[in-house]
Coordinates of C-alpha atoms in Angstrom, one line a residue:
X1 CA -5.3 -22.0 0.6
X2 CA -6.1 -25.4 2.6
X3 CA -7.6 -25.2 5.6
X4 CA -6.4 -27.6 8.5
X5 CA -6.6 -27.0 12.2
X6 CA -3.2 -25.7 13.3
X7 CA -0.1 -28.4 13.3
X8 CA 1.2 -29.1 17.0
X9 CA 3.9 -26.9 17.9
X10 CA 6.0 -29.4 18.6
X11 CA 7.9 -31.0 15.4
X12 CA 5.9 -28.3 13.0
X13 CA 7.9 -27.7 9.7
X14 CA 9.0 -24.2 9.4
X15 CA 6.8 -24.0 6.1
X16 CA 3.5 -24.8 8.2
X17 CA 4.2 -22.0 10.6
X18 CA 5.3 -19.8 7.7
X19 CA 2.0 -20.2 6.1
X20 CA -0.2 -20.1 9.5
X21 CA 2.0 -16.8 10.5
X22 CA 0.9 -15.5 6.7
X23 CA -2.4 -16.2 6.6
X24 CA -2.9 -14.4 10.1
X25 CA -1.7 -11.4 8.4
X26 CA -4.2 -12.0 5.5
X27 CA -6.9 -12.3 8.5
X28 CA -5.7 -9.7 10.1
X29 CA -5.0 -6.7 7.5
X30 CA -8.7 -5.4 7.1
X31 CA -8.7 -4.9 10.7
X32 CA -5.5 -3.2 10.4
X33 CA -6.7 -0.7 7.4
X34 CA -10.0 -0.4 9.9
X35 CA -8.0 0.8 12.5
X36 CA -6.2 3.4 10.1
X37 CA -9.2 4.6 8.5
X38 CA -10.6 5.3 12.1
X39 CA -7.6 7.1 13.1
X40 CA -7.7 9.2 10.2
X41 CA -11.1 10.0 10.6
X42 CA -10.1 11.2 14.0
X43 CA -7.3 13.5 13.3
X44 CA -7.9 16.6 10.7
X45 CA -4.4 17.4 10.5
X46 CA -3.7 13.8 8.9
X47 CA -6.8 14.6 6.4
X48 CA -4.8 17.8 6.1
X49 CA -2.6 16.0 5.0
X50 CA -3.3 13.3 3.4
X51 CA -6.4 14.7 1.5
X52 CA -4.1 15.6 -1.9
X53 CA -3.2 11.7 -2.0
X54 CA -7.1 11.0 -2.0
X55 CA -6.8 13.6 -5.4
X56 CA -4.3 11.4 -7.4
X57 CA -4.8 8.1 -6.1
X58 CA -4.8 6.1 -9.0
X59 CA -1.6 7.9 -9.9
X60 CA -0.3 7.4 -6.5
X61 CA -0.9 3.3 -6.4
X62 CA 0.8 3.3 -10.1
X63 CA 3.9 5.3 -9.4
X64 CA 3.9 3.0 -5.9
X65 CA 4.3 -0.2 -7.8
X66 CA 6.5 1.2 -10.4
X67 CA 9.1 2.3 -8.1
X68 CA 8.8 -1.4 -6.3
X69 CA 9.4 -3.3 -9.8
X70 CA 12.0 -1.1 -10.3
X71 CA 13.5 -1.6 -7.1
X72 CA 13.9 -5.1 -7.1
X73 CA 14.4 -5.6 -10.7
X74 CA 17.6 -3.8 -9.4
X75 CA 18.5 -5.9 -6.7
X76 CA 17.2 -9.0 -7.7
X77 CA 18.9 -11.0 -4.9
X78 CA 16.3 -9.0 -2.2
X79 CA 13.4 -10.2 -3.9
X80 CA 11.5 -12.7 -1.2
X81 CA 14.0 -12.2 1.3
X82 CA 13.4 -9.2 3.1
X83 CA 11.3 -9.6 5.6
X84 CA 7.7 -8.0 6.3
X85 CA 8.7 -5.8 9.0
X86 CA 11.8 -4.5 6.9
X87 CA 9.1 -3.8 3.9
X88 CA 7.0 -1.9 5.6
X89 CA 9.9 0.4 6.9
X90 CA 10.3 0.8 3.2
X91 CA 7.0 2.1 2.6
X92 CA 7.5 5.4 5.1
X93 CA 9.9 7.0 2.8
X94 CA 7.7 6.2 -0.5
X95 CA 4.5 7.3 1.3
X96 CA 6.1 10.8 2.4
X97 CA 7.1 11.5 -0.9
X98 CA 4.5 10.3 -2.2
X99 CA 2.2 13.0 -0.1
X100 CA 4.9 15.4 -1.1
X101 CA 4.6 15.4 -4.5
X102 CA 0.4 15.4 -4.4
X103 CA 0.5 18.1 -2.4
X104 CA 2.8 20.1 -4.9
X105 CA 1.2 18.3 -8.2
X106 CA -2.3 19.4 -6.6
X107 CA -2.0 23.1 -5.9
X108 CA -2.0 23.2 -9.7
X109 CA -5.0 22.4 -9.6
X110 CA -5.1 19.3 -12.2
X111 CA -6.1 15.8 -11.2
X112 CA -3.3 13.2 -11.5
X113 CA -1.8 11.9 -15.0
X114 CA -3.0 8.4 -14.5
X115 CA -6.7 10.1 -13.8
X116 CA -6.6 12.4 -16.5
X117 CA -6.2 9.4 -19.0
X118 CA -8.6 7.3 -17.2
X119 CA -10.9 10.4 -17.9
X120 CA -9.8 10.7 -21.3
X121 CA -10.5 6.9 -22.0
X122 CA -13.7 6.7 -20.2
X123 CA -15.5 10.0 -21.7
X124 CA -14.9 9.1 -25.8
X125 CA -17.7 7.9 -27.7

């Protein structure tokens, strides 16, 4: 990305205030993921909760992104122009079931299918 002192408000293209407004959220989203690490640290029913997610991770992030590509290889006319706050109110209903199905998967007592074949992989000769 360039970096150039901010353009005057007056008369600034809507793609220069587009790109200052997104690189303030790439700025700003370690603080962000600061604030919900601290929060969690905080809370013990949220590591409760959360703590079978930790478990399955790697499963988790895949099975994320698969149902994204999926979703907007279905609707192909939303993809790049919903907007971030509409996105993120996506991610609630994936997250919960998401922490749904760890929970469930993990009282089984078997890591995640996405670990088990990185452990697979990783321990052959």
């Amino acid at each position: 990305m360039q970096v150039r002192l901010c353009p005057a408000w007056q008369g600034a293209r809507p793609a220069d205030v587009a790109f200052l407004l997104a690189t303030i959220r790439l700025l700003g989203a370690p603080f962000g993921a600061l604030a919900w690490l601290w929060l969690v640290d905080r809370i013990e029913w949220l590591q409760h909760m959360l703590a079978p997610i930790g478990r399955v991770a790697l499963s988790a992030y895949l099975g994320q992104s698969i149902v994204a590509r999926l979703g907007f290889a279905g609707m192909p006319h939303f993809y790049g122009a919903m907007d971030y706050a509409f996105l993120m109110c996506l991610t609630v209903p994936v997250v919960l079931f998401q922490v749904v199905v760890a929970r469930i998967w993990c009282r089984s007592g078997h890591t995640g299918p996405a670990e088990a074949l990185w452990r697979f992989l990783y321990l052959r000769p």
